[in-house]
Coordinates of C-alpha atoms and ligand atoms in Angstrom, one line a residue:
M433 CA 0.0 0.0 0.0
S434 CA 2.0 3.0 -1.2
M435 CA 0.0 5.4 0.9
N436 CA 1.0 3.4 4.0
S437 CA 4.7 3.2 3.4
T438 CA 5.4 7.0 3.8
Q439 CA 4.2 7.2 7.4
S440 CA 5.9 5.4 10.3
A441 CA 3.9 3.1 12.5
L442 CA 4.0 5.7 15.2
E443 CA 2.5 8.3 12.9
R444 CA -0.3 5.8 11.8
L445 CA -1.2 5.3 15.5
K446 CA -3.1 8.5 16.6
P447 CA -2.6 10.6 13.5
A448 CA -3.7 14.3 13.5
M449 CA -7.0 14.8 11.8
D450 CA -5.4 16.6 8.8
D451 CA -2.8 13.8 8.3
I452 CA -5.5 11.1 7.8
P453 CA -5.6 10.2 4.1
G454 CA -9.0 10.7 2.5
D455 CA -9.6 7.4 0.7
W456 CA -9.8 3.9 2.2
D457 CA -10.8 0.3 1.4
I458 CA -12.4 -0.1 4.8
I459 CA -13.3 2.4 7.5
I460 CA -13.9 0.7 10.9
I461 CA -15.8 2.7 13.5
G462 CA -15.1 1.6 17.1
G463 CA -11.8 0.8 18.9
G464 CA -12.9 -2.1 21.1
I465 CA -12.0 -5.8 20.6
T466 CA -14.3 -6.2 17.6
G467 CA -12.9 -3.1 15.7
A468 CA -9.4 -4.0 16.7
A469 CA -9.7 -7.6 15.5
I470 CA -11.2 -6.5 12.1
L471 CA -8.4 -3.9 11.7
R472 CA -5.8 -6.7 12.4
E473 CA -7.2 -9.1 9.8
A474 CA -7.8 -6.4 7.2
A475 CA -4.2 -5.0 7.6
R476 CA -2.9 -8.6 7.2
M477 CA -4.7 -8.8 3.9
G478 CA -2.9 -5.7 2.7
L479 CA -6.0 -3.5 2.6
R480 CA -6.1 0.2 3.1
V481 CA -7.8 0.3 6.4
I482 CA -8.4 2.8 9.2
L483 CA -10.1 2.4 12.7
V484 CA -11.5 5.5 14.4
E485 CA -12.5 5.5 18.1
Q486 CA -14.5 8.3 19.7
V487 CA -12.6 8.2 23.0
D488 CA -9.7 5.9 23.7
F489 CA -8.8 2.4 22.4
A490 CA -10.6 -0.2 24.6
W491 CA -12.5 2.6 26.4
G492 CA -15.8 0.9 25.9
T493 CA -16.8 -2.6 27.2
S494 CA -13.5 -4.1 26.1
S495 CA -11.6 -2.8 29.1
R496 CA -14.4 -3.6 31.5
S497 CA -15.0 -7.4 31.0
S498 CA -14.5 -10.1 33.5
K499 CA -11.2 -10.8 31.7
L500 CA -12.0 -14.5 31.0
V501 CA -11.1 -16.2 27.8
H502 CA -13.5 -19.0 28.2
G503 CA -15.7 -21.5 26.4
G504 CA -18.6 -20.4 28.5
L505 CA -20.1 -23.3 30.4
R506 CA -23.4 -21.5 30.6
Y507 CA -23.7 -21.6 26.8
L508 CA -23.4 -25.4 27.0
K509 CA -26.1 -25.5 29.6
E510 CA -28.3 -23.6 27.1
G511 CA -27.5 -26.2 24.4
R512 CA -25.4 -23.7 22.4
I513 CA -22.8 -26.3 21.5
F514 CA -21.3 -24.5 18.5
L515 CA -20.7 -21.2 20.4
T516 CA -19.0 -23.2 23.2
K517 CA -16.9 -25.2 20.7
A518 CA -15.8 -22.0 18.8
S519 CA -14.9 -20.3 22.1
V520 CA -12.9 -23.3 23.4
E521 CA -11.0 -23.6 20.1
E522 CA -10.2 -19.8 20.3
R523 CA -9.1 -20.1 23.9
Q524 CA -6.7 -22.9 23.1
R525 CA -5.3 -21.0 20.1
L526 CA -4.7 -17.9 22.3
L527 CA -3.1 -19.8 25.1
R528 CA -0.7 -21.3 22.5
E529 CA 0.1 -18.0 20.8
A530 CA 0.1 -15.4 23.5
P531 CA 1.4 -16.7 26.8
G532 CA 2.0 -13.8 29.1
L533 CA -1.2 -12.1 27.8
V534 CA -3.6 -15.1 27.9
E535 CA -2.9 -17.4 30.8
P536 CA -4.5 -20.7 32.0
L537 CA -6.8 -20.2 35.0
G538 CA -7.8 -23.0 37.4
F539 CA -11.4 -22.9 38.4
L540 CA -13.3 -24.5 41.3
M541 CA -17.1 -25.0 41.4
P542 CA -18.6 -26.0 44.7
M543 CA -21.6 -28.4 44.9
Y544 CA -24.1 -28.0 47.8
K545 CA -26.8 -30.3 49.0
G546 CA -30.0 -29.6 47.0
G547 CA -28.1 -27.4 44.5
H548 CA -28.8 -27.4 40.7
P549 CA -27.6 -28.6 38.4
G550 CA -26.5 -31.9 39.9
R551 CA -23.2 -33.7 39.8
T552 CA -24.1 -36.0 36.8
I553 CA -25.2 -33.1 34.6
L554 CA -22.2 -31.0 35.5
S555 CA -19.9 -33.9 34.9
A556 CA -21.3 -34.5 31.5
G557 CA -21.1 -30.8 30.6
L558 CA -17.5 -30.6 31.8
T559 CA -16.5 -33.8 29.9
L560 CA -17.9 -32.2 26.7
Y561 CA -16.0 -29.0 27.5
D562 CA -12.8 -31.0 27.9
L563 CA -13.4 -32.9 24.7
M564 CA -13.7 -29.6 22.8
G565 CA -10.4 -28.4 24.3
A566 CA -7.2 -29.9 25.6
G567 CA -8.4 -33.3 26.7
K568 CA -9.6 -34.4 30.1
R569 CA -8.7 -31.7 32.7
H570 CA -11.7 -31.6 35.0
R571 CA -12.2 -33.7 38.1
F572 CA -14.5 -34.1 41.0
L573 CA -13.1 -33.3 44.5
Q574 CA -14.7 -34.8 47.6
E575 CA -15.7 -32.4 50.3
S576 CA -12.4 -32.5 52.3
A577 CA -10.2 -32.2 49.2
F578 CA -12.4 -29.3 48.0
H579 CA -12.2 -27.6 51.4
A580 CA -8.4 -28.0 51.4
Q581 CA -8.2 -26.1 48.1
M582 CA -10.7 -23.4 49.0
P583 CA -10.6 -23.3 52.9
H584 CA -12.6 -20.1 53.4
M585 CA -15.6 -21.3 51.4
R586 CA -18.9 -22.0 53.2
R587 CA -18.7 -25.6 54.4
E588 CA -22.3 -26.1 55.5
G589 CA -24.0 -28.4 53.0
L590 CA -20.9 -28.7 50.9
K591 CA -20.7 -32.0 49.1
G592 CA -17.5 -31.4 47.2
G593 CA -17.1 -29.8 43.8
F594 CA -15.4 -29.7 40.4
S595 CA -12.0 -28.5 39.4
F596 CA -11.6 -27.4 35.7
Y597 CA -9.6 -25.0 33.5
D598 CA -10.3 -21.9 31.5
A599 CA -8.1 -18.9 30.8
Q600 CA -7.8 -15.2 31.5
V601 CA -6.4 -12.1 29.8
D602 CA -5.7 -8.4 30.2
D603 CA -8.6 -7.2 28.0
A604 CA -7.3 -3.7 27.2
R605 CA -3.8 -5.0 26.4
L606 CA -5.3 -7.6 24.1
V607 CA -7.0 -4.7 22.1
L608 CA -3.8 -2.7 22.2
R609 CA -1.7 -5.6 20.9
L610 CA -4.0 -6.2 18.0
I611 CA -4.1 -2.5 17.1
K612 CA -0.4 -2.0 17.3
E613 CA 0.4 -5.1 15.2
A614 CA -2.2 -4.0 12.6
V615 CA -0.5 -0.6 12.5
D616 CA 2.9 -2.2 12.1
D617 CA 1.3 -4.0 9.0
G618 CA 0.2 -0.7 7.4
G619 CA -3.2 -0.1 9.1
W620 CA -4.1 3.2 10.7
A621 CA -5.8 3.8 14.1
A622 CA -7.1 7.2 15.4
N623 CA -8.4 7.5 18.9
Y624 CA -10.3 10.6 20.1
T625 CA -11.8 10.7 16.6
A626 CA -15.6 10.1 16.4
A627 CA -17.6 9.1 13.3
R628 CA -20.5 11.5 13.4
E629 CA -22.4 10.5 10.3
I630 CA -22.4 7.9 7.6
L631 CA -22.2 9.5 4.1
R632 CA -24.3 8.0 1.3
D633 CA -24.3 8.7 -2.5
G634 CA -27.4 9.4 -4.6
R635 CA -28.3 5.6 -4.8
G636 CA -28.1 5.3 -1.0
L637 CA -24.7 3.4 -1.1
S638 CA -22.5 4.2 1.9
R639 CA -19.5 6.2 0.6
G640 CA -17.7 7.3 3.8
V641 CA -18.0 9.0 7.1
I642 CA -17.8 12.4 8.7
L643 CA -15.1 12.5 11.4
E644 CA -15.0 14.8 14.3
D645 CA -12.1 15.2 16.8
I646 CA -12.3 15.8 20.6
G647 CA -14.8 18.4 21.5
G648 CA -15.9 18.7 17.9
A649 CA -13.2 21.3 17.1
R650 CA -12.4 19.8 13.7
S651 CA -14.4 17.7 11.3
R652 CA -13.8 16.3 7.9
E653 CA -15.0 13.7 5.4
I654 CA -13.2 10.5 4.5
S655 CA -14.4 7.9 1.9
G656 CA -14.3 4.2 2.0
R657 CA -15.5 1.3 -0.2
V658 CA -17.1 -0.2 2.9
V659 CA -17.8 1.1 6.4
I660 CA -17.9 -1.2 9.3
N661 CA -19.8 -0.1 12.4
A662 CA -18.2 -2.0 15.4
T663 CA -19.4 0.3 18.1
G664 CA -20.7 -2.2 20.6
W665 CA -23.7 -1.0 22.5
W666 CA -23.6 2.3 20.6
A667 CA -24.2 0.5 17.3
E668 CA -27.8 1.5 16.7
R669 CA -26.9 5.2 17.1
L670 CA -25.1 5.1 13.7
H671 CA -27.2 2.3 12.1
P672 CA -30.5 1.3 13.6
S673 CA -31.5 -2.3 13.0
S674 CA -34.3 -2.5 10.5
D675 CA -35.6 -5.7 12.0
R676 CA -38.4 -4.7 14.5
T677 CA -37.8 -7.8 16.5
C678 CA -34.0 -7.5 16.8
H679 CA -32.6 -4.6 18.8
L680 CA -29.7 -3.9 21.2
R681 CA -30.5 -4.4 24.8
P682 CA -27.7 -2.8 26.9
L683 CA -27.0 -4.9 30.0
R684 CA -24.7 -3.7 32.7
G685 CA -22.3 -6.0 34.5
S686 CA -20.3 -4.6 37.5
H687 CA -17.3 -5.9 39.4
I688 CA -15.6 -5.2 42.7
V689 CA -11.8 -5.5 43.0
F690 CA -10.3 -6.7 46.3
P691 CA -6.7 -7.0 47.5
S692 CA -5.6 -10.6 47.4
W693 CA -5.0 -10.6 51.2
V694 CA -8.7 -9.9 51.8
I695 CA -9.9 -12.9 49.6
P696 CA -6.9 -15.3 49.7
I697 CA -7.6 -17.7 46.9
A698 CA -5.1 -19.4 44.6
Q699 CA -7.6 -20.2 41.8
A700 CA -10.9 -18.8 40.6
V701 CA -14.2 -20.0 42.0
T702 CA -17.7 -19.8 40.5
F703 CA -20.7 -20.2 42.8
M704 CA -24.5 -19.5 42.6
H705 CA -25.7 -16.3 44.2
P706 CA -28.1 -17.3 47.0
S707 CA -30.7 -14.8 46.0
D708 CA -31.3 -15.6 42.3
N709 CA -29.1 -18.6 41.6
R710 CA -27.0 -16.7 39.0
P711 CA -23.3 -17.6 38.7
I712 CA -20.8 -15.3 40.4
F713 CA -17.1 -15.4 39.6
V714 CA -14.3 -14.7 42.1
I715 CA -11.1 -14.5 40.0
P716 CA -7.4 -13.8 40.9
W717 CA -6.0 -11.4 38.4
E718 CA -2.8 -9.3 38.3
G719 CA -2.3 -9.7 42.1
V720 CA -5.9 -8.7 43.0
V721 CA -9.2 -10.5 43.1
I722 CA -12.1 -9.5 40.9
V723 CA -15.7 -10.3 41.9
G724 CA -18.4 -10.2 39.3
T725 CA -20.7 -9.8 37.8
T726 CA -24.2 -8.3 37.8
D727 CA -26.6 -8.4 34.8
L728 CA -29.2 -5.8 34.5
D729 CA -30.7 -3.3 32.1
H730 CA -28.6 -0.2 31.7
R731 CA -30.8 2.8 31.5
E732 CA -28.2 5.6 31.7
G733 CA -27.0 7.7 28.8
F734 CA -24.6 6.7 26.0
D735 CA -21.9 9.2 26.8
D736 CA -21.1 8.6 30.5
E737 CA -18.8 5.9 31.7
P738 CA -20.9 3.2 33.4
A739 CA -20.5 2.7 37.1
I740 CA -21.6 0.2 39.8
S741 CA -24.8 1.2 41.6
K742 CA -25.4 0.9 45.4
E743 CA -27.8 -2.1 44.7
E744 CA -25.2 -3.9 42.6
L745 CA -22.5 -3.4 45.3
S746 CA -24.9 -4.8 47.9
Y747 CA -25.9 -7.8 45.7
L748 CA -22.3 -8.8 45.0
M749 CA -21.3 -8.3 48.7
E750 CA -24.3 -10.4 49.8
G751 CA -23.1 -13.3 47.5
L752 CA -19.5 -12.9 48.7
V753 CA -20.4 -12.9 52.4
H754 CA -22.6 -15.9 52.0
C755 CA -19.9 -17.8 50.1
F756 CA -16.9 -16.9 52.3
P757 CA -18.5 -16.5 55.8
S758 CA -15.3 -16.8 57.7
L759 CA -13.6 -13.8 56.0
S760 CA -15.7 -11.0 57.5
L761 CA -15.8 -9.3 54.1
D762 CA -16.6 -5.6 53.9
S763 CA -16.6 -3.4 50.8
E764 CA -14.6 -0.9 52.8
N765 CA -11.6 -3.1 52.2
A766 CA -12.1 -3.2 48.4
I767 CA -9.7 -1.3 46.0
S768 CA -11.9 -0.3 43.1
T769 CA -15.0 -1.2 41.0
F770 CA -15.7 -1.2 37.3
A771 CA -18.7 -1.7 35.2
G772 CA -19.2 -2.6 31.5
I773 CA -22.2 -2.7 29.1
R774 CA -22.9 -5.9 27.2
P775 CA -23.9 -5.2 23.7
V776 CA -26.6 -7.9 23.7
V777 CA -28.8 -8.2 20.7
S778 CA -32.3 -9.1 22.0
Q779 CA -34.9 -10.8 19.9
S780 CA -37.3 -11.1 22.8
D781 CA -39.1 -7.7 23.1
G782 CA -37.5 -7.4 26.5
D783 CA -39.6 -10.1 28.1
R784 CA -36.7 -12.4 28.8
S785 CA -34.5 -12.0 32.0
P786 CA -31.1 -10.4 31.1
S787 CA -29.3 -13.7 31.8
E788 CA -31.5 -15.5 29.2
E789 CA -30.5 -13.3 26.3
S790 CA -28.2 -14.7 23.7
R791 CA -24.5 -13.6 23.8
D792 CA -23.9 -14.4 20.1
H793 CA -22.7 -11.7 17.7
V794 CA -25.1 -10.4 15.0
I795 CA -24.3 -8.7 11.7
W796 CA -26.6 -6.5 9.7
K797 CA -25.9 -4.9 6.4
D798 CA -27.2 -1.9 4.4
R799 CA -25.6 -1.0 1.1
G800 CA -22.0 -0.8 2.0
L801 CA -22.5 -0.3 5.7
I802 CA -22.0 -3.4 7.9
T803 CA -22.8 -3.4 11.5
V804 CA -21.4 -6.1 13.8
T805 CA -22.2 -6.2 17.5
G806 CA -22.8 -8.6 20.4
G807 CA -20.5 -11.6 21.0
K808 CA -17.6 -12.1 23.4
L809 CA -14.1 -11.0 23.8
T810 CA -12.9 -14.6 23.5
T811 CA -14.2 -15.2 19.9
F812 CA -12.9 -11.9 18.5
R813 CA -11.1 -13.5 15.5
R814 CA -14.2 -15.4 14.3
I815 CA -16.3 -12.3 14.6
A816 CA -13.7 -10.4 12.5
W817 CA -13.7 -13.1 9.8
D818 CA -17.5 -13.3 9.7
T819 CA -17.6 -9.5 9.3
L820 CA -14.9 -9.4 6.6
N821 CA -16.7 -12.1 4.7
E822 CA -19.7 -9.8 4.4
A823 CA -17.4 -7.0 3.2
F824 CA -15.7 -8.9 0.3
E825 CA -18.2 -7.9 -2.4
F826 CA -17.1 -4.3 -1.9
L827 CA -13.3 -4.9 -1.8
P828 CA -10.8 -5.0 -4.6
E829 CA -10.6 -8.4 -6.4
G830 CA -8.0 -10.9 -5.4
V831 CA -8.1 -10.1 -1.6
T832 CA -7.8 -13.4 0.3
V833 CA -7.9 -14.4 3.9
D834 CA -5.3 -16.7 5.3
W835 CA -7.4 -18.8 7.7
N836 CA -4.3 -20.4 9.2
A837 CA -2.3 -17.3 9.9
P838 CA -1.4 -16.9 13.6
V839 CA -3.4 -14.2 15.3
F840 CA -0.3 -12.4 16.6
D841 CA 3.2 -11.7 15.3
S842 CA 5.6 -13.9 17.0
P843 CA 8.3 -12.0 18.9
E844 CA 11.8 -13.4 19.3
E845 CA 11.2 -14.7 22.8
K846 CA 14.6 -14.3 24.3
G847 CA 16.0 -12.0 27.0
I848 CA 18.8 -9.4 26.6
D849 CA 22.3 -10.1 27.8
G850 CA 23.1 -8.1 30.9
V851 CA 19.4 -7.4 31.8
D852 CA 18.4 -9.0 35.0
L853 CA 14.7 -9.7 34.5
P854 CA 13.0 -12.8 35.7
E855 CA 11.6 -15.2 33.1
W856 CA 8.1 -14.4 34.3
D857 CA 8.5 -10.7 33.6
W858 CA 9.9 -11.5 30.1
Q859 CA 6.9 -13.7 29.4
R860 CA 4.5 -11.0 30.5
L861 CA 6.2 -8.4 28.3
F862 CA 6.3 -10.6 25.2
G863 CA 2.6 -11.4 25.7
R864 CA 1.5 -7.9 26.2
Y865 CA 3.9 -6.0 23.9
G866 CA 4.9 -8.6 21.3
K867 CA 7.9 -7.4 19.2
A868 CA 7.9 -4.1 21.1
A869 CA 9.0 -5.9 24.3
R870 CA 12.7 -6.1 23.6
P871 CA 13.2 -2.4 22.5
M872 CA 11.1 -1.4 25.5
V873 CA 13.5 -3.2 27.9
E874 CA 16.6 -2.0 25.9
N875 CA 15.6 1.6 26.4
S876 CA 14.7 1.2 30.1
S877 CA 17.0 2.1 33.0
P878 CA 17.4 -0.6 35.6
E879 CA 15.1 1.4 38.0
D880 CA 12.4 1.3 35.4
L881 CA 12.4 -2.5 35.5
H882 CA 10.9 -2.5 39.0
S883 CA 7.4 -3.0 40.0
A884 CA 5.1 0.0 40.0
G885 CA 3.4 0.3 43.4
G886 CA 3.9 -3.4 44.3
T887 CA 1.8 -4.6 41.3
P888 CA 3.1 -7.0 38.5
T889 CA 3.3 -3.9 36.2
L890 CA 6.8 -2.6 35.6
W891 CA 7.5 1.2 35.5
A892 CA 8.9 0.5 32.0
E893 CA 5.4 -0.4 30.9
V894 CA 4.0 2.9 32.2
I895 CA 6.7 4.8 30.3
E896 CA 6.1 2.7 27.2
G897 CA 2.4 3.7 27.4
A898 CA 3.2 7.4 27.7
R899 CA 5.9 7.2 25.0
H900 CA 4.6 5.0 22.2
E901 CA 1.0 4.1 22.7
G902 CA -1.0 7.1 21.5
I903 CA -2.4 8.4 24.9
E904 CA -4.2 11.7 25.1
H905 CA -5.0 11.7 28.8
L906 CA -3.7 10.4 32.1
D907 CA -6.6 8.0 32.4
D908 CA -5.7 6.4 29.0
L909 CA -2.4 5.6 30.5
L910 CA -3.4 4.4 34.0
L911 CA -6.7 2.7 33.2
R912 CA -6.0 1.1 29.8
R913 CA -2.3 1.0 28.8
V914 CA -1.5 -0.2 32.2
R915 CA -4.2 -1.1 34.8
L916 CA -2.8 0.6 37.9
G917 CA -6.1 2.5 38.3
L918 CA -7.8 -0.8 39.0
L919 CA -5.0 -2.5 41.0
I920 CA -4.1 0.1 43.6
A921 CA -6.3 1.8 46.2
D922 CA -7.7 5.2 45.2
G923 CA -6.6 4.5 41.6
G924 CA -2.9 4.8 42.6
I925 CA -3.1 8.6 43.1
S926 CA -0.4 8.2 45.7
L927 CA 1.9 7.3 42.8
L928 CA 1.0 10.3 40.6
D929 CA 4.2 12.3 41.5
E930 CA 6.2 9.3 40.5
V931 CA 4.2 8.8 37.3
Q932 CA 4.8 12.5 36.4
R933 CA 8.5 12.3 37.2
R934 CA 9.0 9.2 35.0
C935 CA 6.6 9.9 32.1
G936 CA 6.9 13.8 32.1
P937 CA 9.9 13.8 29.6
F938 CA 7.8 11.9 27.0
L939 CA 4.6 13.9 27.2
P940 CA 4.1 17.5 25.9
W941 CA 2.4 18.5 29.1
D942 CA 3.4 21.6 31.2
S943 CA 2.7 21.7 34.9
R944 CA -0.8 23.2 34.4
R945 CA -1.7 20.4 32.0
W946 CA -0.5 17.8 34.5
R947 CA -2.6 19.4 37.2
E948 CA -5.7 19.3 34.9
E949 CA -4.9 15.7 34.0
R950 CA -4.6 14.7 37.6
N951 CA -7.9 16.3 38.4
R952 CA -9.6 14.7 35.4
Y953 CA -8.3 11.4 36.5
R954 CA -9.6 11.8 40.0
H955 CA -13.0 12.8 38.7
I956 CA -13.2 9.6 36.5
L957 CA -12.0 7.4 39.4
E958 CA -14.7 8.8 41.7
K959 CA -17.4 8.5 39.1
S960 CA -16.8 5.2 37.5
Y961 CA -14.2 3.2 39.4
G962 CA -15.1 4.0 43.0
F963 CA -17.8 3.2 45.5
P964 CA -21.2 4.8 45.8
G965 CA -21.2 6.9 49.0
R966 CA -17.5 6.9 49.7
K967 CA -15.6 10.1 50.6
P968 CA -14.3 12.0 47.5
L969 CA -10.6 11.9 46.7
P970 CA -8.6 15.1 47.4
S971 CA -8.1 17.4 44.5
A972 CA -4.7 17.9 42.9
E973 CA -4.4 21.4 44.5
K974 CA -5.3 20.0 48.0
E975 CA -3.1 17.0 47.5
G976 CA -0.2 19.4 46.4
F977 CA -0.9 21.5 49.6
L978 CA -0.8 18.4 51.8
T979 CA 2.4 17.1 50.2
K980 CA 4.1 20.5 50.6
T981 CA 3.0 20.7 54.3
V982 CA 4.3 17.2 55.0
R983 CA 7.5 18.0 53.2
K984 CA 8.0 21.3 55.2
A985 CA 7.2 19.5 58.5
R986 CA 9.7 16.8 57.7
Q987 CA 12.4 19.4 56.9
R988 CA 11.6 21.4 60.0
F989 CA 11.7 18.5 62.4
R990 CA 14.4 16.7 60.3
L991 CA 12.2 13.6 60.0
Ligands
FAD835 C1 -19.5 -7.1 32.6 C2 -19.0 -7.8 31.4 C3 -18.2 -8.9 31.5 C4 -17.8 -9.6 30.4 N1 -16.9 -10.6 30.5 C5 -16.4 -11.3 29.4 C6 -15.5 -12.3 29.6 O1 -15.0 -12.5 30.7 N2 -15.0 -12.9 28.5 C7 -15.5 -12.6 27.2 O2 -15.1 -13.2 26.3 N3 -16.4 -11.6 27.0 C8 -16.9 -10.9 28.1 N4 -17.8 -9.9 28.0 C9 -18.2 -9.5 26.6 C10 -17.1 -8.6 25.9 O3 -16.5 -7.8 26.9 C11 -17.8 -7.7 24.9 O4 -18.6 -8.5 24.1 C12 -16.8 -7.0 24.0 O5 -15.8 -6.3 24.8 C13 -17.5 -6.0 23.1 O6 -16.5 -5.4 22.3 P1 -16.9 -4.4 21.2 O7 -15.6 -4.0 20.5 O8 -18.0 -4.9 20.3 O9 -17.5 -3.1 22.0 P2 -16.8 -2.0 22.8 O10 -15.6 -2.6 23.5 O11 -17.8 -1.3 23.6 O12 -16.2 -1.1 21.7 C14 -17.0 -0.2 21.0 C15 -16.2 1.1 20.8 O13 -16.9 2.0 19.9 C16 -16.7 3.3 20.2 N5 -17.6 4.1 19.6 C17 -19.0 4.2 19.8 N6 -19.5 5.1 18.9 C18 -18.5 5.6 18.2 C19 -18.5 6.6 17.1 N7 -19.6 7.2 16.7 N8 -17.3 6.9 16.5 C20 -16.1 6.2 17.0 N9 -16.1 5.3 18.0 C21 -17.3 5.0 18.6 C22 -16.8 3.3 21.8 O14 -16.2 4.4 22.4 C23 -16.2 1.9 22.1 O15 -14.8 2.1 22.5 C24 -18.2 -9.2 29.1 C25 -19.0 -8.1 28.9 C26 -19.4 -7.4 30.1 C27 -20.3 -6.2 30.0

């Protein structure tokens, strides 16, 4: 693609509005997992392709999932064997291709007297699950063996339980890795660039979109042979479904994040909530424990970040306290919360309960405009292929898909002489950053190869995010390029001086801009990652005042 060769990969990631070429094979709207996966595959095919995202890459549901790469046992229960099979195959592929990003996860599922479904049904389901994946992995544990593995779990009525395997991922990093590798292959990706309108010619054929940058300061038209609307639960804003019986039903799912010392578990556990018998997950992830999720109609507006409600917080706490009675759990000890909106396509006129709605993806087309929504993070590649299949009729002749190509570029997975980094950290960096991992480490000072705030994240990753990953705001960096905002109490605001010191040289921000960014970050934390009813976080000015006062007192009293 001659047009692609003149710009560097860095310039194709987050280009200025005026630098975006005007003519494309494919324009993708939406920078979640669906848009990112389509971009990756289209760039691999050598197509001229751009993705535009109204806020930040993975800002929507794709950074707010339960972070499981799973076959979905519940789909099996619903008889959706093909969806489960496709998901299990994708899970196995991702485990093979991206260790360090997608990791195996042991699961326990307790069985209580009188609980449903019974042991025989579950055993049959798990056998099928195993057969679709890596062979026999599940087993039944008698009560005492189960208790030994999950000692804090309610023992009253416990009959034992199953042990089985799934996998987990850093969802936002998965999106980022796909986007960055697509950009390395000649694709373009612009965050903070919204598609405001679909343009059509006299015959009604879609011919492009009107783009608008942050705050609507600049807008312009670009044209494309085909436009793909991958905007998740926003999809009907740009392209309403013409089928009266098939519409998006936004369903919110919220999570609570605890420090691992509060819920000490070595593997994930799923149990039935005592009030409605829905499955709840408790999952160790990145040194913390995630508890989720709820499933209810989201009635708030499109433009605000979703947040956990008081009722959801109480519901999840009720389930937790019931499940782990000996831990005296209290939401006061939790670190953060987050909520996402499932883009569920309902064909039920809203008369089904949220949990009964299908999680399949759906594609609808209208003269060069293709909308794809619904589905799961796990099956992103299949969703991308299904969508591109619908786009072929509009694309140049001779474009082919390589169904066997690996999803990711394979990095040269070896360390660097003289760099003392444990094997585990290398794996993590190769998984999350692919080929960018080695240059990242080469350009890091030894002090950058240490943990940020006691988390598995290295300071080098925070700096990489600021330097090379197209951030616009501090929240892009701390909530999506790295996940410190979820992993450290109060979103890690105690680390902000350190973040500013280390990342400042790579960002064009003066001290006023840093203050604004810090205040914006606090505001977002309070609104969407905090706890309803908790005390507000101190403002940047107040925090600055407190820091100065403590520093002065220390100097005065030589502390
Ligand atoms: C609580 C919860 C837990 C989940 N857990 C799992 C799980 O464990 N495993 C799993 O496989 N799946 C899970 N899922 C499902 C999965 O997360 C979603 O299906 C997936 O992330 C949807 O991705 P998407 O790209 O379609 O949408 P999104 O990630 O929402 O992306 C759409 C993007 O489009 C952008 N956009 C909207 N309008 C415009 C516009 N006009 N111009 C430009 N950009 C625009 C938005 O800003 C957004 O970033 C979960 C979902 C939820 C809600």
